[in-house]
PDB file of N, CA and C in Angstrom:
ATOM      1  N   SER A   1       0.842  -1.185   0.000  1.00  0.00           N
ATOM      2  CA  SER A   1       0.000   0.000   0.000  1.00  0.00           C
ATOM      3  C   SER A   1       0.885   1.246   0.000  1.00  0.00           C
ATOM      4  N   LEU A   2       0.348   2.327  -0.502  1.00  0.00           N
ATOM      5  CA  LEU A   2       1.099   3.576  -0.605  1.00  0.00           C
ATOM      6  C   LEU A   2       0.892   4.433   0.630  1.00  0.00           C
ATOM      7  N   ASN A   3       1.958   5.115   1.030  1.00  0.00           N
ATOM      8  CA  ASN A   3       1.811   6.089   2.113  1.00  0.00           C
ATOM      9  C   ASN A   3       1.740   7.481   1.491  1.00  0.00           C
ATOM     10  N   ILE A   4       1.521   8.484   2.315  1.00  0.00           N
ATOM     11  CA  ILE A   4       1.340   9.852   1.816  1.00  0.00           C
ATOM     12  C   ILE A   4       2.566  10.352   1.045  1.00  0.00           C
ATOM     13  N   THR A   5       3.747   9.956   1.466  1.00  0.00           N
ATOM     14  CA  THR A   5       4.976  10.361   0.772  1.00  0.00           C
ATOM     15  C   THR A   5       5.010   9.784  -0.639  1.00  0.00           C
ATOM     16  N   ASP A   6       4.601   8.529  -0.775  1.00  0.00           N
ATOM     17  CA  ASP A   6       4.551   7.898  -2.095  1.00  0.00           C
ATOM     18  C   ASP A   6       3.558   8.622  -3.006  1.00  0.00           C
ATOM     19  N   VAL A   7       2.384   8.925  -2.470  1.00  0.00           N
ATOM     20  CA  VAL A   7       1.348   9.591  -3.254  1.00  0.00           C
ATOM     21  C   VAL A   7       1.813  10.973  -3.703  1.00  0.00           C
ATOM     22  N   LEU A   8       2.426  11.732  -2.804  1.00  0.00           N
ATOM     23  CA  LEU A   8       2.929  13.060  -3.162  1.00  0.00           C
ATOM     24  C   LEU A   8       4.020  12.975  -4.226  1.00  0.00           C
ATOM     25  N   ALA A   9       4.876  11.969  -4.133  1.00  0.00           N
ATOM     26  CA  ALA A   9       5.930  11.785  -5.142  1.00  0.00           C
ATOM     27  C   ALA A   9       5.320  11.491  -6.514  1.00  0.00           C
ATOM     28  N   ILE A  10       4.262  10.703  -6.529  1.00  0.00           N
ATOM     29  CA  ILE A  10       3.581  10.393  -7.791  1.00  0.00           C
ATOM     30  C   ILE A  10       2.951  11.651  -8.367  1.00  0.00           C
ATOM     31  N   ILE A  11       2.277  12.419  -7.524  1.00  0.00           N
ATOM     32  CA  ILE A  11       1.627  13.647  -7.989  1.00  0.00           C
ATOM     33  C   ILE A  11       2.645  14.631  -8.542  1.00  0.00           C
ATOM     34  N   GLU A  12       3.799  14.727  -7.909  1.00  0.00           N
ATOM     35  CA  GLU A  12       4.845  15.641  -8.383  1.00  0.00           C
ATOM     36  C   GLU A  12       5.357  15.236  -9.764  1.00  0.00           C
ATOM     37  N   GLN A  13       5.290  13.962 -10.105  1.00  0.00           N
ATOM     38  CA  GLN A  13       5.757  13.476 -11.407  1.00  0.00           C
ATOM     39  C   GLN A  13       4.708  13.611 -12.509  1.00  0.00           C
ATOM     40  N   LEU A  14       3.450  13.851 -12.139  1.00  0.00           N
ATOM     41  CA  LEU A  14       2.384  13.927 -13.134  1.00  0.00           C
ATOM     42  C   LEU A  14       2.632  14.932 -14.256  1.00  0.00           C
ATOM     43  N   PRO A  15       3.084  16.153 -13.954  1.00  0.00           N
ATOM     44  CA  PRO A  15       3.314  17.088 -15.069  1.00  0.00           C
ATOM     45  C   PRO A  15       4.281  16.532 -16.119  1.00  0.00           C
ATOM     46  N   GLU A  16       5.307  15.850 -15.675  1.00  0.00           N
ATOM     47  CA  GLU A  16       6.283  15.264 -16.606  1.00  0.00           C
ATOM     48  C   GLU A  16       5.641  14.129 -17.413  1.00  0.00           C
ATOM     49  N   VAL A  17       4.873  13.303 -16.718  1.00  0.00           N
ATOM     50  CA  VAL A  17       4.275  12.129 -17.351  1.00  0.00           C
ATOM     51  C   VAL A  17       3.196  12.524 -18.360  1.00  0.00           C
ATOM     52  N   ILE A  18       2.347  13.481 -18.004  1.00  0.00           N
ATOM     53  CA  ILE A  18       1.276  13.853 -18.938  1.00  0.00           C
ATOM     54  C   ILE A  18       1.702  14.963 -19.894  1.00  0.00           C
ATOM     55  N   GLY A  19       2.739  15.704 -19.545  1.00  0.00           N
ATOM     56  CA  GLY A  19       3.180  16.824 -20.376  1.00  0.00           C
ATOM     57  C   GLY A  19       3.701  16.422 -21.733  1.00  0.00           C
ATOM     58  N   GLN A  20       4.508  15.371 -21.783  1.00  0.00           N
ATOM     59  CA  GLN A  20       5.102  14.965 -23.064  1.00  0.00           C
ATOM     60  C   GLN A  20       4.054  14.498 -24.060  1.00  0.00           C
ATOM     61  N   PRO A  21       3.134  13.636 -23.671  1.00  0.00           N
ATOM     62  CA  PRO A  21       2.093  13.264 -24.635  1.00  0.00           C
ATOM     63  C   PRO A  21       1.247  14.467 -25.077  1.00  0.00           C
ATOM     64  N   LEU A  22       0.962  15.388 -24.158  1.00  0.00           N
ATOM     65  CA  LEU A  22       0.206  16.583 -24.539  1.00  0.00           C
ATOM     66  C   LEU A  22       0.980  17.409 -25.555  1.00  0.00           C
ATOM     67  N   CYS A  23       2.292  17.506 -25.380  1.00  0.00           N
ATOM     68  CA  CYS A  23       3.128  18.235 -26.349  1.00  0.00           C
ATOM     69  C   CYS A  23       3.064  17.593 -27.731  1.00  0.00           C
ATOM     70  N   ASN A  24       2.810  16.292 -27.759  1.00  0.00           N
ATOM     71  CA  ASN A  24       2.702  15.565 -29.028  1.00  0.00           C
ATOM     72  C   ASN A  24       1.273  15.580 -29.571  1.00  0.00           C
ATOM     73  N   GLY A  25       0.393  16.330 -28.915  1.00  0.00           N
ATOM     74  CA  GLY A  25      -0.982  16.429 -29.383  1.00  0.00           C
ATOM     75  C   GLY A  25      -1.873  15.270 -28.979  1.00  0.00           C
ATOM     76  N   GLU A  26      -1.399  14.444 -28.051  1.00  0.00           N
ATOM     77  CA  GLU A  26      -2.170  13.287 -27.624  1.00  0.00           C
ATOM     78  C   GLU A  26      -3.095  13.630 -26.454  1.00  0.00           C
ATOM     79  N   LYS A  27      -4.148  12.855 -26.323  1.00  0.00           N
ATOM     80  CA  LYS A  27      -5.038  12.934 -25.177  1.00  0.00           C
ATOM     81  C   LYS A  27      -4.490  11.982 -24.116  1.00  0.00           C
ATOM     82  N   VAL A  28      -4.494  12.421 -22.855  1.00  0.00           N
ATOM     83  CA  VAL A  28      -3.984  11.590 -21.767  1.00  0.00           C
ATOM     84  C   VAL A  28      -5.131  11.253 -20.826  1.00  0.00           C
ATOM     85  N   SER A  29      -5.398   9.949 -20.682  1.00  0.00           N
ATOM     86  CA  SER A  29      -6.476   9.493 -19.804  1.00  0.00           C
ATOM     87  C   SER A  29      -5.902   8.795 -18.585  1.00  0.00           C
ATOM     88  N   LEU A  30      -6.423   9.154 -17.421  1.00  0.00           N
ATOM     89  CA  LEU A  30      -6.055   8.514 -16.167  1.00  0.00           C
ATOM     90  C   LEU A  30      -7.303   7.826 -15.630  1.00  0.00           C
ATOM     91  N   LYS A  31      -7.288   6.513 -15.664  1.00  0.00           N
ATOM     92  CA  LYS A  31      -8.462   5.718 -15.303  1.00  0.00           C
ATOM     93  C   LYS A  31      -8.997   6.115 -13.918  1.00  0.00           C
ATOM     94  N   GLY A  32     -10.286   6.393 -13.868  1.00  0.00           N
ATOM     95  CA  GLY A  32     -10.933   6.756 -12.617  1.00  0.00           C
ATOM     96  C   GLY A  32     -10.825   8.229 -12.270  1.00  0.00           C
ATOM     97  N   LEU A  33      -9.945   8.961 -12.936  1.00  0.00           N
ATOM     98  CA  LEU A  33      -9.768  10.387 -12.669  1.00  0.00           C
ATOM     99  C   LEU A  33     -10.331  11.231 -13.806  1.00  0.00           C
ATOM    100  N   GLY A  34      -9.848  11.002 -15.018  1.00  0.00           N
ATOM    101  CA  GLY A  34     -10.336  11.755 -16.164  1.00  0.00           C
ATOM    102  C   GLY A  34      -9.275  11.881 -17.232  1.00  0.00           C
ATOM    103  N   SER A  35      -9.508  12.801 -18.166  1.00  0.00           N
ATOM    104  CA  SER A  35      -8.576  12.955 -19.277  1.00  0.00           C
ATOM    105  C   SER A  35      -8.206  14.416 -19.511  1.00  0.00           C
ATOM    106  N   PHE A  36      -6.993  14.592 -20.002  1.00  0.00           N
ATOM    107  CA  PHE A  36      -6.443  15.897 -20.340  1.00  0.00           C
ATOM    108  C   PHE A  36      -6.225  15.939 -21.843  1.00  0.00           C
ATOM    109  N   GLN A  37      -6.510  17.090 -22.434  1.00  0.00           N
ATOM    110  CA  GLN A  37      -6.168  17.269 -23.849  1.00  0.00           C
ATOM    111  C   GLN A  37      -6.004  18.749 -24.149  1.00  0.00           C
ATOM    112  N   ASN A  38      -5.268  19.012 -25.198  1.00  0.00           N
ATOM    113  CA  ASN A  38      -5.024  20.387 -25.614  1.00  0.00           C
ATOM    114  C   ASN A  38      -6.244  20.943 -26.340  1.00  0.00           C
ATOM    115  N   SER A  39      -6.463  22.215 -26.190  1.00  0.00           N
ATOM    116  CA  SER A  39      -7.446  22.935 -26.994  1.00  0.00           C
ATOM    117  C   SER A  39      -6.675  23.943 -27.826  1.00  0.00           C
ATOM    118  N   ILE A  40      -7.053  24.047 -29.087  1.00  0.00           N
ATOM    119  CA  ILE A  40      -6.371  24.978 -29.979  1.00  0.00           C
ATOM    120  C   ILE A  40      -7.384  25.939 -30.583  1.00  0.00           C
ATOM    121  N   VAL A  41      -6.897  27.069 -31.052  1.00  0.00           N
ATOM    122  CA  VAL A  41      -7.741  28.074 -31.688  1.00  0.00           C
ATOM    123  C   VAL A  41      -7.032  28.620 -32.917  1.00  0.00           C
ATOM    124  N   SER A  42      -7.823  29.197 -33.800  1.00  0.00           N
ATOM    125  CA  SER A  42      -7.264  29.918 -34.945  1.00  0.00           C
ATOM    126  C   SER A  42      -8.304  30.919 -35.405  1.00  0.00           C
ATOM    127  N   ASP A  43      -7.870  31.861 -36.197  1.00  0.00           N
ATOM    128  CA  ASP A  43      -8.807  32.793 -36.799  1.00  0.00           C
ATOM    129  C   ASP A  43      -9.645  32.046 -37.826  1.00  0.00           C
ATOM    130  N   LEU A  44     -10.807  32.574 -38.129  1.00  0.00           N
ATOM    131  CA  LEU A  44     -11.686  31.982 -39.128  1.00  0.00           C
ATOM    132  C   LEU A  44     -11.070  32.151 -40.511  1.00  0.00           C
ATOM    133  N   MET A  45     -11.020  31.065 -41.268  1.00  0.00           N
ATOM    134  CA  MET A  45     -10.460  31.087 -42.618  1.00  0.00           C
ATOM    135  C   MET A  45     -11.572  30.815 -43.628  1.00  0.00           C
ATOM    136  N   ASP A  46     -11.392  31.308 -44.838  1.00  0.00           N
ATOM    137  CA  ASP A  46     -12.387  31.097 -45.893  1.00  0.00           C
ATOM    138  C   ASP A  46     -12.283  29.711 -46.522  1.00  0.00           C
ATOM    139  N   ALA A  47     -11.095  29.144 -46.525  1.00  0.00           N
ATOM    140  CA  ALA A  47     -10.891  27.853 -47.177  1.00  0.00           C
ATOM    141  C   ALA A  47      -9.955  26.990 -46.324  1.00  0.00           C
ATOM    142  N   PRO A  48     -10.148  25.677 -46.324  1.00  0.00           N
ATOM    143  CA  PRO A  48      -9.291  24.782 -45.530  1.00  0.00           C
ATOM    144  C   PRO A  48      -7.805  24.921 -45.828  1.00  0.00           C
ATOM    145  N   GLU A  49      -7.462  25.192 -47.085  1.00  0.00           N
ATOM    146  CA  GLU A  49      -6.029  25.298 -47.430  1.00  0.00           C
ATOM    147  C   GLU A  49      -5.367  26.538 -46.815  1.00  0.00           C
ATOM    148  N   GLU A  50      -6.164  27.475 -46.339  1.00  0.00           N
ATOM    149  CA  GLU A  50      -5.612  28.660 -45.671  1.00  0.00           C
ATOM    150  C   GLU A  50      -5.156  28.361 -44.245  1.00  0.00           C
ATOM    151  N   VAL A  51      -5.632  27.260 -43.681  1.00  0.00           N
ATOM    152  CA  VAL A  51      -5.251  26.896 -42.306  1.00  0.00           C
ATOM    153  C   VAL A  51      -3.875  26.258 -42.346  1.00  0.00           C
ATOM    154  N   THR A  52      -2.905  26.936 -41.770  1.00  0.00           N
ATOM    155  CA  THR A  52      -1.534  26.439 -41.721  1.00  0.00           C
ATOM    156  C   THR A  52      -1.088  26.383 -40.258  1.00  0.00           C
ATOM    157  N   PRO A  53      -0.057  25.602 -39.958  1.00  0.00           N
ATOM    158  CA  PRO A  53       0.383  25.455 -38.570  1.00  0.00           C
ATOM    159  C   PRO A  53       0.661  26.781 -37.856  1.00  0.00           C
ATOM    160  N   ASP A  54       1.169  27.772 -38.570  1.00  0.00           N
ATOM    161  CA  ASP A  54       1.485  29.048 -37.924  1.00  0.00           C
ATOM    162  C   ASP A  54       0.224  29.841 -37.549  1.00  0.00           C
ATOM    163  N   LYS A  55      -0.930  29.445 -38.089  1.00  0.00           N
ATOM    164  CA  LYS A  55      -2.181  30.146 -37.767  1.00  0.00           C
ATOM    165  C   LYS A  55      -2.967  29.464 -36.657  1.00  0.00           C
ATOM    166  N   VAL A  56      -2.502  28.298 -36.219  1.00  0.00           N
ATOM    167  CA  VAL A  56      -3.168  27.560 -35.141  1.00  0.00           C
ATOM    168  C   VAL A  56      -2.358  27.767 -33.871  1.00  0.00           C
ATOM    169  N   LYS A  57      -3.043  28.136 -32.793  1.00  0.00           N
ATOM    170  CA  LYS A  57      -2.353  28.440 -31.540  1.00  0.00           C
ATOM    171  C   LYS A  57      -2.926  27.607 -30.395  1.00  0.00           C
ATOM    172  N   PHE A  58      -2.067  27.298 -29.449  1.00  0.00           N
ATOM    173  CA  PHE A  58      -2.471  26.601 -28.230  1.00  0.00           C
ATOM    174  C   PHE A  58      -3.365  27.526 -27.412  1.00  0.00           C
ATOM    175  N   ALA A  59      -4.473  27.028 -26.894  1.00  0.00           N
ATOM    176  CA  ALA A  59      -5.378  27.846 -26.086  1.00  0.00           C
ATOM    177  C   ALA A  59      -5.302  27.457 -24.614  1.00  0.00           C
ATOM    178  N   LYS A  60      -5.479  26.162 -24.323  1.00  0.00           N
ATOM    179  CA  LYS A  60      -5.473  25.719 -22.928  1.00  0.00           C
ATOM    180  C   LYS A  60      -5.425  24.201 -22.885  1.00  0.00           C
ATOM    181  N   ILE A  61      -5.231  23.689 -21.684  1.00  0.00           N
ATOM    182  CA  ILE A  61      -5.345  22.257 -21.444  1.00  0.00           C
ATOM    183  C   ILE A  61      -6.717  22.042 -20.817  1.00  0.00           C
ATOM    184  N   SER A  62      -7.491  21.183 -21.430  1.00  0.00           N
ATOM    185  CA  SER A  62      -8.828  20.885 -20.925  1.00  0.00           C
ATOM    186  C   SER A  62      -8.793  19.595 -20.120  1.00  0.00           C
ATOM    187  N   PHE A  63      -9.566  19.557 -19.044  1.00  0.00           N
ATOM    188  CA  PHE A  63      -9.700  18.353 -18.225  1.00  0.00           C
ATOM    189  C   PHE A  63     -11.164  17.961 -18.178  1.00  0.00           C
ATOM    190  N   LYS A  64     -11.426  16.694 -18.420  1.00  0.00           N
ATOM    191  CA  LYS A  64     -12.788  16.165 -18.313  1.00  0.00           C
ATOM    192  C   LYS A  64     -12.753  15.043 -17.293  1.00  0.00           C
ATOM    193  N   GLY A  65     -13.495  15.219 -16.206  1.00  0.00           N
ATOM    194  CA  GLY A  65     -13.520  14.220 -15.153  1.00  0.00           C
ATOM    195  C   GLY A  65     -14.164  12.918 -15.601  1.00  0.00           C
ATOM    196  N   ASP A  66     -13.624  11.818 -15.117  1.00  0.00           N
ATOM    197  CA  ASP A  66     -14.180  10.499 -15.373  1.00  0.00           C
ATOM    198  C   ASP A  66     -15.562  10.401 -14.715  1.00  0.00           C
ATOM    199  N   ASN A  67     -16.459   9.618 -15.316  1.00  0.00           N
ATOM    200  CA  ASN A  67     -17.803   9.475 -14.758  1.00  0.00           C
ATOM    201  C   ASN A  67     -17.775   8.987 -13.312  1.00  0.00           C
ATOM    202  N   LYS A  68     -16.815   8.131 -12.978  1.00  0.00           N
ATOM    203  CA  LYS A  68     -16.703   7.599 -11.620  1.00  0.00           C
ATOM    204  C   LYS A  68     -16.472   8.721 -10.613  1.00  0.00           C
ATOM    205  N   ILE A  69     -15.557   9.622 -10.910  1.00  0.00           N
ATOM    206  CA  ILE A  69     -15.266  10.717  -9.979  1.00  0.00           C
ATOM    207  C   ILE A  69     -16.393  11.751  -9.986  1.00  0.00           C
ATOM    208  N   LYS A  70     -17.038  11.951 -11.139  1.00  0.00           N
ATOM    209  CA  LYS A  70     -18.170  12.871 -11.202  1.00  0.00           C
ATOM    210  C   LYS A  70     -19.284  12.396 -10.274  1.00  0.00           C
ATOM    211  N   LYS A  71     -19.575  11.093 -10.316  1.00  0.00           N
ATOM    212  CA  LYS A  71     -20.622  10.534  -9.458  1.00  0.00           C
ATOM    213  C   LYS A  71     -20.262  10.674  -7.985  1.00  0.00           C
ATOM    214  N   MET A  72     -18.987  10.438  -7.650  1.00  0.00           N
ATOM    215  CA  MET A  72     -18.551  10.561  -6.263  1.00  0.00           C
ATOM    216  C   MET A  72     -18.739  11.990  -5.761  1.00  0.00           C
ATOM    217  N   ILE A  73     -18.394  12.952  -6.598  1.00  0.00           N
ATOM    218  CA  ILE A  73     -18.486  14.355  -6.205  1.00  0.00           C
ATOM    219  C   ILE A  73     -19.935  14.798  -6.089  1.00  0.00           C
ATOM    220  N   THR A  74     -20.741  14.475  -7.085  1.00  0.00           N
ATOM    221  CA  THR A  74     -22.129  14.936  -7.064  1.00  0.00           C
ATOM    222  C   THR A  74     -22.965  14.218  -6.019  1.00  0.00           C
ATOM    223  N   LYS A  75     -22.629  12.987  -5.721  1.00  0.00           N
ATOM    224  CA  LYS A  75     -23.370  12.230  -4.709  1.00  0.00           C
ATOM    225  C   LYS A  75     -23.215  12.865  -3.329  1.00  0.00           C
ATOM    226  N   GLY A  76     -22.016  13.330  -3.013  1.00  0.00           N
ATOM    227  CA  GLY A  76     -21.761  13.902  -1.704  1.00  0.00           C
ATOM    228  C   GLY A  76     -21.754  15.422  -1.683  1.00  0.00           C
ATOM    229  N   LEU A  77     -22.113  16.030  -2.803  1.00  0.00           N
ATOM    230  CA  LEU A  77     -22.051  17.480  -2.906  1.00  0.00           C
ATOM    231  C   LEU A  77     -23.201  18.147  -2.167  1.00  0.00           C
ATOM    232  N   LYS A  78     -22.863  19.088  -1.328  1.00  0.00           N
ATOM    233  CA  LYS A  78     -23.877  19.852  -0.608  1.00  0.00           C
ATOM    234  C   LYS A  78     -23.761  21.303  -1.066  1.00  0.00           C
ATOM    235  N   CYS A  79     -24.825  21.827  -1.633  1.00  0.00           N
ATOM    236  CA  CYS A  79     -24.809  23.192  -2.141  1.00  0.00           C
ATOM    237  C   CYS A  79     -25.482  24.125  -1.142  1.00  0.00           C
ATOM    238  N   GLU A  80     -24.859  25.251  -0.929  1.00  0.00           N
ATOM    239  CA  GLU A  80     -25.417  26.284  -0.061  1.00  0.00           C
ATOM    240  C   GLU A  80     -25.237  27.628  -0.728  1.00  0.00           C
ATOM    241  N   ARG A  81     -26.152  28.539  -0.433  1.00  0.00           N
ATOM    242  CA  ARG A  81     -25.999  29.901  -0.937  1.00  0.00           C
ATOM    243  C   ARG A  81     -24.893  30.579  -0.161  1.00  0.00           C
ATOM    244  N   LEU A  82     -23.999  31.224  -0.838  1.00  0.00           N
ATOM    245  CA  LEU A  82     -22.883  31.895  -0.199  1.00  0.00           C
ATOM    246  C   LEU A  82     -23.400  32.952   0.787  1.00  0.00           C
ATOM    247  N   GLU A  83     -24.464  33.625   0.421  1.00  0.00           N
ATOM    248  CA  GLU A  83     -25.039  34.644   1.292  1.00  0.00           C
ATOM    249  C   GLU A  83     -25.467  34.040   2.638  1.00  0.00           C
ATOM    250  N   ASP A  84     -26.010  32.812   2.621  1.00  0.00           N
ATOM    251  CA  ASP A  84     -26.449  32.153   3.847  1.00  0.00           C
ATOM    252  C   ASP A  84     -25.277  31.767   4.728  1.00  0.00           C
ATOM    253  N   ILE A  85     -24.130  31.501   4.125  1.00  0.00           N
ATOM    254  CA  ILE A  85     -22.947  31.139   4.897  1.00  0.00           C
ATOM    255  C   ILE A  85     -22.325  32.380   5.526  1.00  0.00           C
ATOM    256  N   ILE A  86     -22.255  33.458   4.771  1.00  0.00           N
ATOM    257  CA  ILE A  86     -21.641  34.713   5.247  1.00  0.00           C
ATOM    258  C   ILE A  86     -22.521  35.401   6.282  1.00  0.00           C
ATOM    259  N   ASN A  87     -23.816  35.450   6.020  1.00  0.00           N
ATOM    260  CA  ASN A  87     -24.774  36.123   6.914  1.00  0.00           C
ATOM    261  C   ASN A  87     -25.818  35.121   7.404  1.00  0.00           C
ATOM    262  N   PRO A  88     -25.445  34.252   8.353  1.00  0.00           N
ATOM    263  CA  PRO A  88     -26.403  33.207   8.802  1.00  0.00           C
ATOM    264  C   PRO A  88     -27.634  33.781   9.489  1.00  0.00           C
TER     265      PRO A  88
END
């Protein structure tokens, strides 16, 4: 079994492990957690041949949670109005 030190060491390595595939344009899936992928943008072009690599830019890294973790979060999620918490 893993202890907290082991888990933290694994988490610290995640950027290296998922970063390289993302740099190659790949989607990275972590079973039970979710997937990471790049989002790109470009200006609107009139014809497909006008789209060239220099016109496509990196926008962000998107994360989509796995259904398993989504269910865990929503099942135990308690929503409250912020106003009710600040001014009980």
